[in-house]
mmCIF file of C-alpha atoms and ligand atoms in Angstrom:
data_model
loop_
_atom_site.group_PDB
_atom_site.id
_atom_site.type_symbol
_atom_site.label_atom_id
_atom_site.label_comp_id
_atom_site.label_asym_id
_atom_site.label_seq_id
_atom_site.Cartn_x
_atom_site.Cartn_y
_atom_site.Cartn_z
ATOM 1 C CA UNK A 1213 73.015 145.225 74.250
ATOM 2 C CA UNK A 1214 76.421 144.904 76.626
ATOM 3 C CA UNK A 1215 77.831 142.575 78.399
ATOM 4 C CA UNK A 1216 78.096 145.139 81.592
ATOM 5 C CA UNK A 1217 74.184 144.739 80.517
ATOM 6 C CA UNK A 1218 73.806 141.830 81.328
ATOM 7 C CA UNK A 1219 72.315 140.539 84.507
ATOM 8 C CA UNK A 1220 73.511 137.102 85.283
ATOM 9 C CA UNK A 1221 69.803 133.615 85.382
ATOM 10 C CA UNK A 1222 70.443 131.760 88.226
ATOM 11 C CA UNK A 1223 67.975 129.475 86.818
ATOM 12 C CA UNK A 1224 70.395 128.334 84.127
ATOM 13 C CA UNK A 1225 73.364 127.888 86.154
ATOM 14 C CA UNK A 1226 75.004 131.805 85.645
ATOM 15 C CA UNK A 1227 78.839 132.621 86.768
ATOM 16 C CA UNK A 1228 80.745 133.809 84.837
ATOM 17 C CA UNK A 1229 85.008 133.691 84.630
ATOM 18 C CA UNK A 1230 86.026 136.772 84.895
ATOM 19 C CA UNK A 1231 90.208 135.470 85.982
ATOM 20 C CA UNK A 1232 92.236 136.221 83.851
ATOM 21 C CA UNK A 1233 94.719 133.710 85.096
ATOM 22 C CA UNK A 1234 92.603 130.866 84.852
ATOM 23 C CA UNK A 1235 91.118 131.194 81.585
ATOM 24 C CA UNK A 1236 95.266 131.434 80.435
ATOM 25 C CA UNK A 1237 95.542 127.924 82.104
ATOM 26 C CA UNK A 1238 92.574 126.331 80.688
ATOM 27 C CA UNK A 1239 93.327 126.240 77.476
ATOM 28 C CA UNK A 1240 96.782 125.402 78.785
ATOM 29 C CA UNK A 1241 96.354 122.208 80.046
ATOM 30 C CA UNK A 1242 93.304 121.287 76.678
ATOM 31 C CA UNK A 1243 95.313 118.081 74.306
ATOM 32 C CA UNK A 1244 96.959 119.364 70.931
ATOM 33 C CA UNK A 1245 96.181 117.667 68.922
ATOM 34 C CA UNK A 1246 93.088 118.670 65.538
ATOM 35 C CA UNK A 1247 89.673 117.818 67.367
ATOM 36 C CA UNK A 1248 86.991 120.815 66.739
ATOM 37 C CA UNK A 1249 86.159 121.820 70.466
ATOM 38 C CA UNK A 1250 82.645 122.132 71.645
ATOM 39 C CA UNK A 1251 82.220 124.730 74.412
ATOM 40 C CA UNK A 1252 79.059 124.805 75.739
ATOM 41 C CA UNK A 1253 77.645 127.186 77.856
ATOM 42 C CA UNK A 1254 79.714 130.414 76.167
ATOM 43 C CA UNK A 1255 78.359 132.774 78.095
ATOM 44 C CA UNK A 1256 79.531 136.333 78.184
ATOM 45 C CA UNK A 1257 81.871 134.600 76.149
ATOM 46 C CA UNK A 1258 85.248 135.282 77.768
ATOM 47 C CA UNK A 1259 86.440 131.136 77.862
ATOM 48 C CA UNK A 1260 85.577 131.535 73.668
ATOM 49 C CA UNK A 1261 87.676 134.590 72.819
ATOM 50 C CA UNK A 1262 90.869 132.181 73.393
ATOM 51 C CA UNK A 1263 89.734 129.260 72.334
ATOM 52 C CA UNK A 1264 88.863 130.400 68.531
ATOM 53 C CA UNK A 1265 92.208 131.995 68.512
ATOM 54 C CA UNK A 1266 94.003 128.770 68.676
ATOM 55 C CA UNK A 1267 90.744 126.080 66.840
ATOM 56 C CA UNK A 1268 87.019 126.702 65.129
ATOM 57 C CA UNK A 1269 84.427 126.227 68.229
ATOM 58 C CA UNK A 1270 80.642 124.885 68.603
ATOM 59 C CA UNK A 1271 79.250 126.642 71.684
ATOM 60 C CA UNK A 1272 76.109 125.512 72.678
ATOM 61 C CA UNK A 1273 74.292 128.811 74.577
ATOM 62 C CA UNK A 1274 70.338 128.322 76.605
ATOM 63 C CA UNK A 1275 69.297 131.762 77.571
ATOM 64 C CA UNK A 1276 68.720 133.630 73.732
ATOM 65 C CA UNK A 1277 69.531 137.290 75.491
ATOM 66 C CA UNK A 1278 73.331 135.385 75.157
ATOM 67 C CA UNK A 1279 73.059 133.449 72.031
ATOM 68 C CA UNK A 1280 72.283 137.712 70.366
ATOM 69 C CA UNK A 1281 75.008 138.937 72.342
ATOM 70 C CA UNK A 1282 77.421 136.414 70.912
ATOM 71 C CA UNK A 1283 76.277 137.172 67.411
ATOM 72 C CA UNK A 1284 77.540 140.161 67.462
ATOM 73 C CA UNK A 1285 80.501 139.709 70.047
ATOM 74 C CA UNK A 1286 82.032 137.250 67.361
ATOM 75 C CA UNK A 1287 80.848 138.659 64.390
ATOM 76 C CA UNK A 1288 83.471 137.991 62.346
ATOM 77 C CA UNK A 1289 84.431 134.403 63.820
ATOM 78 C CA UNK A 1290 81.101 133.821 63.189
ATOM 79 C CA UNK A 1291 81.513 135.077 59.293
ATOM 80 C CA UNK A 1292 85.432 133.143 58.978
ATOM 81 C CA UNK A 1293 82.933 130.344 60.381
ATOM 82 C CA UNK A 1294 86.224 129.954 63.276
ATOM 83 C CA UNK A 1295 82.076 129.768 65.269
ATOM 84 C CA UNK A 1296 78.776 128.767 65.092
ATOM 85 C CA UNK A 1297 76.319 128.644 68.099
ATOM 86 C CA UNK A 1298 74.017 126.831 68.322
ATOM 87 C CA UNK A 1299 71.484 128.559 70.555
ATOM 88 C CA UNK A 1300 68.874 126.789 72.492
ATOM 89 C CA UNK A 1301 69.549 123.634 75.341
ATOM 90 C CA UNK A 1302 71.883 120.839 74.607
ATOM 91 C CA UNK A 1303 70.653 118.471 76.622
ATOM 92 C CA UNK A 1304 67.789 118.484 73.694
ATOM 93 C CA UNK A 1305 69.671 119.336 71.073
ATOM 94 C CA UNK A 1306 71.860 116.326 71.994
ATOM 95 C CA UNK A 1307 71.406 112.332 70.808
ATOM 96 C CA UNK A 1308 74.412 109.843 69.925
ATOM 97 C CA UNK A 1309 76.834 112.499 69.145
ATOM 98 C CA UNK A 1310 76.225 116.109 69.991
ATOM 99 C CA UNK A 1311 78.517 116.824 66.357
ATOM 100 C CA UNK A 1312 79.285 115.014 63.215
ATOM 101 C CA UNK A 1313 82.706 114.881 63.894
ATOM 102 C CA UNK A 1314 85.610 114.255 66.995
ATOM 103 C CA UNK A 1315 85.648 116.299 69.469
ATOM 104 C CA UNK A 1316 86.911 117.661 72.110
ATOM 105 C CA UNK A 1317 85.048 118.956 75.485
ATOM 106 C CA UNK A 1318 86.219 122.639 76.567
ATOM 107 C CA UNK A 1319 83.354 124.448 79.463
ATOM 108 C CA UNK A 1320 82.752 126.038 81.539
ATOM 109 C CA UNK A 1321 79.358 124.235 83.206
ATOM 110 C CA UNK A 1322 76.251 124.966 84.199
ATOM 111 C CA UNK A 1323 76.678 123.603 87.577
ATOM 112 C CA UNK A 1324 73.030 122.307 88.022
ATOM 113 C CA UNK A 1325 73.405 119.752 84.771
ATOM 114 C CA UNK A 1326 77.470 119.184 84.865
ATOM 115 C CA UNK A 1327 77.104 116.275 85.781
ATOM 116 C CA UNK A 1328 74.274 115.107 82.754
ATOM 117 C CA UNK A 1329 76.197 116.002 80.479
ATOM 118 C CA UNK A 1330 80.208 114.788 81.966
ATOM 119 C CA UNK A 1331 78.585 111.487 81.427
ATOM 120 C CA UNK A 1332 76.644 112.035 77.897
ATOM 121 C CA UNK A 1333 79.976 113.191 76.950
ATOM 122 C CA UNK A 1334 81.862 110.554 77.744
ATOM 123 C CA UNK A 1335 78.868 108.185 76.113
ATOM 124 C CA UNK A 1336 79.346 110.187 73.122
ATOM 125 C CA UNK A 1337 81.771 108.338 70.673
ATOM 126 C CA UNK A 1338 83.044 111.942 68.657
ATOM 127 C CA UNK A 1339 84.405 113.015 71.927
ATOM 128 C CA UNK A 1340 87.915 112.485 72.331
ATOM 129 C CA UNK A 1341 88.913 115.021 75.425
ATOM 130 C CA UNK A 1342 86.908 116.662 78.007
ATOM 131 C CA UNK A 1343 88.705 119.347 79.553
ATOM 132 C CA UNK A 1344 85.789 120.984 82.663
ATOM 133 C CA UNK A 1345 85.090 123.517 84.941
ATOM 134 C CA UNK A 1346 82.882 122.092 87.755
ATOM 135 C CA UNK A 1347 82.009 121.978 91.037
ATOM 136 C CA UNK A 1348 84.771 120.768 93.463
ATOM 137 C CA UNK A 1349 83.634 117.947 94.819
ATOM 138 C CA UNK A 1350 81.790 116.556 91.140
ATOM 139 C CA UNK A 1351 85.980 116.882 89.485
ATOM 140 C CA UNK A 1352 86.626 114.877 93.096
ATOM 141 C CA UNK A 1353 84.217 111.896 92.383
ATOM 142 C CA UNK A 1354 85.444 111.576 88.264
ATOM 143 C CA UNK A 1355 88.679 111.675 89.254
ATOM 144 C CA UNK A 1356 88.693 110.029 92.980
ATOM 145 C CA UNK A 1357 91.490 106.219 92.896
ATOM 146 C CA UNK A 1358 90.299 103.759 94.269
ATOM 147 C CA UNK A 1359 90.157 103.478 98.521
ATOM 148 C CA UNK A 1360 89.290 107.172 98.661
ATOM 149 C CA UNK A 1361 86.412 108.175 100.185
ATOM 150 C CA UNK A 1362 85.004 109.160 97.193
ATOM 151 C CA UNK A 1363 85.351 106.731 95.330
ATOM 152 C CA UNK A 1364 82.122 105.989 93.322
ATOM 153 C CA UNK A 1365 80.571 104.812 89.999
ATOM 154 C CA UNK A 1366 81.794 107.714 88.592
ATOM 155 C CA UNK A 1367 85.685 107.618 89.067
ATOM 156 C CA UNK A 1368 84.539 103.764 87.635
ATOM 157 C CA UNK A 1369 83.135 104.640 84.844
ATOM 158 C CA UNK A 1370 85.368 107.687 84.308
ATOM 159 C CA UNK A 1371 88.176 105.470 84.613
ATOM 160 C CA UNK A 1372 87.126 101.958 82.872
ATOM 161 C CA UNK A 1373 86.982 104.802 79.588
ATOM 162 C CA UNK A 1374 89.751 106.929 80.143
ATOM 163 C CA UNK A 1375 92.242 109.038 82.353
ATOM 164 C CA UNK A 1376 91.332 111.304 84.657
ATOM 165 C CA UNK A 1377 92.863 114.465 86.690
ATOM 166 C CA UNK A 1378 92.069 117.874 88.516
ATOM 167 C CA UNK A 1379 94.373 120.470 86.416
ATOM 168 C CA UNK A 1380 92.996 123.475 88.583
ATOM 169 C CA UNK A 1381 90.890 124.931 91.460
ATOM 170 C CA UNK A 1382 89.961 127.577 91.723
ATOM 171 C CA UNK A 1383 88.053 129.971 93.757
ATOM 172 C CA UNK A 1384 84.874 131.460 94.452
ATOM 173 C CA UNK A 1385 86.518 134.581 93.475
ATOM 174 C CA UNK A 1386 87.266 134.388 90.415
ATOM 175 C CA UNK A 1387 83.372 134.971 88.898
ATOM 176 C CA UNK A 1388 81.476 136.973 88.614
ATOM 177 C CA UNK A 1389 78.390 136.493 90.574
ATOM 178 C CA UNK A 1390 80.543 134.471 93.302
ATOM 179 C CA UNK A 1391 79.264 130.834 93.874
ATOM 180 C CA UNK A 1392 79.154 129.824 97.140
ATOM 181 C CA UNK A 1393 81.752 126.539 96.288
ATOM 182 C CA UNK A 1394 84.589 126.021 95.264
ATOM 183 C CA UNK A 1395 85.148 125.007 91.470
ATOM 184 C CA UNK A 1396 87.934 122.908 89.592
ATOM 185 C CA UNK A 1397 88.894 121.774 85.689
ATOM 186 C CA UNK A 1398 89.480 118.126 85.020
ATOM 187 C CA UNK A 1399 90.290 116.560 82.768
ATOM 188 C CA UNK A 1400 89.333 113.114 81.534
ATOM 189 C CA UNK A 1401 91.370 112.082 78.654
ATOM 190 C CA UNK A 1402 89.377 108.903 76.402
ATOM 191 C CA UNK A 1403 91.124 106.192 75.178
ATOM 192 C CA UNK A 1404 87.816 103.801 75.392
ATOM 193 C CA UNK A 1405 84.850 103.779 75.121
ATOM 194 C CA UNK A 1406 81.763 103.899 77.454
ATOM 195 C CA UNK A 1407 81.220 101.230 79.543
ATOM 196 C CA UNK A 1408 77.875 98.527 79.101
ATOM 197 C CA UNK A 1409 74.150 100.403 80.930
ATOM 198 C CA UNK A 1410 74.275 97.451 82.830
ATOM 199 C CA UNK A 1411 77.870 97.589 83.911
ATOM 200 C CA UNK A 1412 76.846 100.915 84.781
ATOM 201 C CA UNK A 1413 74.387 99.458 86.554
ATOM 202 C CA UNK A 1414 75.881 97.149 89.136
ATOM 203 C CA UNK A 1415 78.431 100.357 89.823
ATOM 204 C CA UNK A 1416 74.543 101.657 91.553
ATOM 205 C CA UNK A 1417 73.285 98.995 93.265
ATOM 206 C CA UNK A 1418 77.608 99.174 93.838
ATOM 207 C CA UNK A 1419 77.487 102.387 95.538
ATOM 208 C CA UNK A 1420 73.823 102.207 96.173
ATOM 209 C CA UNK A 1421 75.198 101.904 101.251
ATOM 210 C CA UNK A 1422 78.901 103.128 99.864
ATOM 211 C CA UNK A 1423 78.658 102.763 104.238
ATOM 212 C CA UNK A 1424 77.365 98.741 104.015
ATOM 213 C CA UNK A 1425 80.890 96.205 102.868
ATOM 214 C CA UNK A 1426 79.631 95.842 99.126
ATOM 215 C CA UNK A 1427 78.911 91.934 99.044
ATOM 216 C CA UNK A 1428 75.527 93.391 100.865
ATOM 217 C CA UNK A 1429 74.065 96.247 99.144
ATOM 218 C CA UNK A 1430 75.185 93.404 95.586
ATOM 219 C CA UNK A 1431 73.366 90.610 97.273
ATOM 220 C CA UNK A 1432 70.380 93.083 97.161
ATOM 221 C CA UNK A 1433 70.035 92.284 93.387
ATOM 222 C CA UNK A 1434 72.458 88.526 93.234
ATOM 223 C CA UNK A 1435 72.498 86.235 93.901
ATOM 224 C CA UNK A 1436 74.565 85.141 97.163
ATOM 225 C CA UNK A 1437 76.176 82.381 96.493
ATOM 226 C CA UNK A 1438 77.539 82.739 93.057
ATOM 227 C CA UNK A 1439 78.977 86.870 94.956
ATOM 228 C CA UNK A 1440 80.626 84.260 97.496
ATOM 229 C CA UNK A 1441 82.445 82.815 94.549
ATOM 230 C CA UNK A 1442 83.052 85.373 91.730
ATOM 231 C CA UNK A 1443 84.676 87.123 96.128
ATOM 232 C CA UNK A 1444 86.885 84.653 97.186
ATOM 233 C CA UNK A 1445 87.681 84.248 92.532
ATOM 234 C CA UNK A 1446 88.929 87.746 93.001
ATOM 235 C CA UNK A 1447 90.913 87.545 97.063
ATOM 236 C CA UNK A 1448 88.384 90.065 97.801
ATOM 237 C CA UNK A 1449 86.775 89.732 102.147
ATOM 238 C CA UNK A 1450 83.281 89.885 101.993
ATOM 239 C CA UNK A 1451 83.090 93.228 104.467
ATOM 240 C CA UNK A 1452 84.862 94.960 101.896
ATOM 241 C CA UNK A 1453 83.988 98.360 101.122
ATOM 242 C CA UNK A 1454 82.797 99.915 97.441
ATOM 243 C CA UNK A 1455 85.336 101.598 97.627
ATOM 244 C CA UNK A 1456 87.938 100.184 98.613
ATOM 245 C CA UNK A 1457 87.742 97.853 94.885
ATOM 246 C CA UNK A 1458 89.606 99.050 92.159
ATOM 247 C CA UNK A 1459 87.906 99.342 88.811
ATOM 248 C CA UNK A 1460 89.921 97.025 87.687
ATOM 249 C CA UNK A 1461 87.981 94.069 89.723
ATOM 250 C CA UNK A 1462 84.447 96.240 89.727
ATOM 251 C CA UNK A 1463 84.794 95.396 85.908
ATOM 252 C CA UNK A 1464 86.133 91.452 87.446
ATOM 253 C CA UNK A 1465 83.349 91.017 88.907
ATOM 254 C CA UNK A 1466 80.851 92.147 86.675
ATOM 255 C CA UNK A 1467 82.031 89.325 84.750
ATOM 256 C CA UNK A 1468 81.416 86.822 87.054
ATOM 257 C CA UNK A 1469 78.374 87.656 88.180
ATOM 258 C CA UNK A 1470 76.827 89.394 85.398
ATOM 259 C CA UNK A 1471 74.863 85.580 84.717
ATOM 260 C CA UNK A 1472 73.807 85.549 87.992
ATOM 261 C CA UNK A 1473 71.607 88.336 87.266
ATOM 262 C CA UNK A 1474 70.948 87.691 83.621
ATOM 263 C CA UNK A 1475 69.026 84.459 84.849
ATOM 264 C CA UNK A 1476 67.147 86.096 87.990
ATOM 265 C CA UNK A 1477 66.406 89.941 88.235
ATOM 266 C CA UNK A 1478 67.317 92.720 87.847
ATOM 267 C CA UNK A 1479 68.747 95.350 89.255
ATOM 268 C CA UNK A 1480 66.926 97.743 92.047
ATOM 269 C CA UNK A 1481 68.067 101.135 92.302
HETATM 270 N N1 SAM B 1590 81.218 129.919 80.127
HETATM 271 C C1 SAM B 1590 80.361 131.222 80.062
HETATM 272 C C2 SAM B 1590 81.764 131.739 81.797
HETATM 273 O O1 SAM B 1590 82.686 131.175 81.922
HETATM 274 O O2 SAM B 1590 81.833 132.749 81.917
HETATM 275 C C3 SAM B 1590 79.818 131.454 80.317
HETATM 276 C C4 SAM B 1590 79.337 130.014 82.341
HETATM 277 S S1 SAM B 1590 78.061 129.320 83.142
HETATM 278 C C5 SAM B 1590 79.101 129.078 84.292
HETATM 279 C C6 SAM B 1590 77.363 127.886 82.894
HETATM 280 C C7 SAM B 1590 77.136 128.433 81.058
HETATM 281 O O3 SAM B 1590 76.064 127.415 80.844
HETATM 282 C C8 SAM B 1590 75.654 129.602 80.905
HETATM 283 O O4 SAM B 1590 76.052 130.956 79.944
HETATM 284 C C9 SAM B 1590 74.756 129.122 81.184
HETATM 285 O O5 SAM B 1590 73.456 130.046 80.152
HETATM 286 C C10 SAM B 1590 74.679 127.523 79.052
HETATM 287 N N2 SAM B 1590 74.044 126.893 79.872
HETATM 288 C C11 SAM B 1590 72.815 126.411 80.860
HETATM 289 N N3 SAM B 1590 72.039 125.519 80.650
HETATM 290 C C12 SAM B 1590 72.333 125.628 79.313
HETATM 291 C C13 SAM B 1590 72.042 124.164 78.378
HETATM 292 N N4 SAM B 1590 70.803 123.518 78.727
HETATM 293 N N5 SAM B 1590 72.057 124.058 78.055
HETATM 294 C C14 SAM B 1590 73.093 125.571 77.103
HETATM 295 N N6 SAM B 1590 73.815 126.429 77.896
HETATM 296 C C15 SAM B 1590 73.416 125.978 79.232
#
């Protein structure tokens, strides 16, 4: 089997990145440190070949045809332990940590599970930085600032853990086959642990109906009087919308209203 005989499988989200300029820019955008690299979905190995040049890589690929191809393409790197290929579904392999040493995730992710993978990487204590290609719309959600229309629970989760920004915007022409949407590479540099589940539960309730007021959304699960007191204490108007509240204020709000949930009811989604 060689590269040219491989037909991209839609079910695995296979859009291979062919643009050498973008591949080089991804490597340039990598944080400079001694961490290992984890690549999810090495595919035909186009990004992998750049990554193994600079660091040792643990790669996770679900497609057995591609695993075989990678094993023969990178025979030498595998023999010298610069590359280790794990063949199988990365989500199945992922317990609390994906590998047992500090790593940076660098990947052109399969878009159908990209958000799930990023949330798992954010929660993984061994993962220190995340540099990934995803659908542009998803990158914008993770990187949005309070006040922007797309600011949502993913933005608050990302900002609670570190700094997130879009590094490269990538058009469909950079891939084969070409996706129908624009893509982007974004970087999250982690500086804290992922917030607890009940904070994220509050965010889901807060952003459930993004056009409604924050007060209306939260009062479905939290005591209204305590909410009003908390809003007043933080100087938030009762008409403020969920995307207008900063990450810092979401944490303050959570500290003030958490008790009003614990004693009464669980957040409803
Ligand atoms: N890195 C390659 C590139 O840039 O050309 C391929 C990227 S392609 C968008 C996504 C890759 O993820 C494919 O190789 C696909 O087979 C792999 N993949 C899809 N689902 C996966 C899963 N659950 N676990 C591991 N790899 C997966």
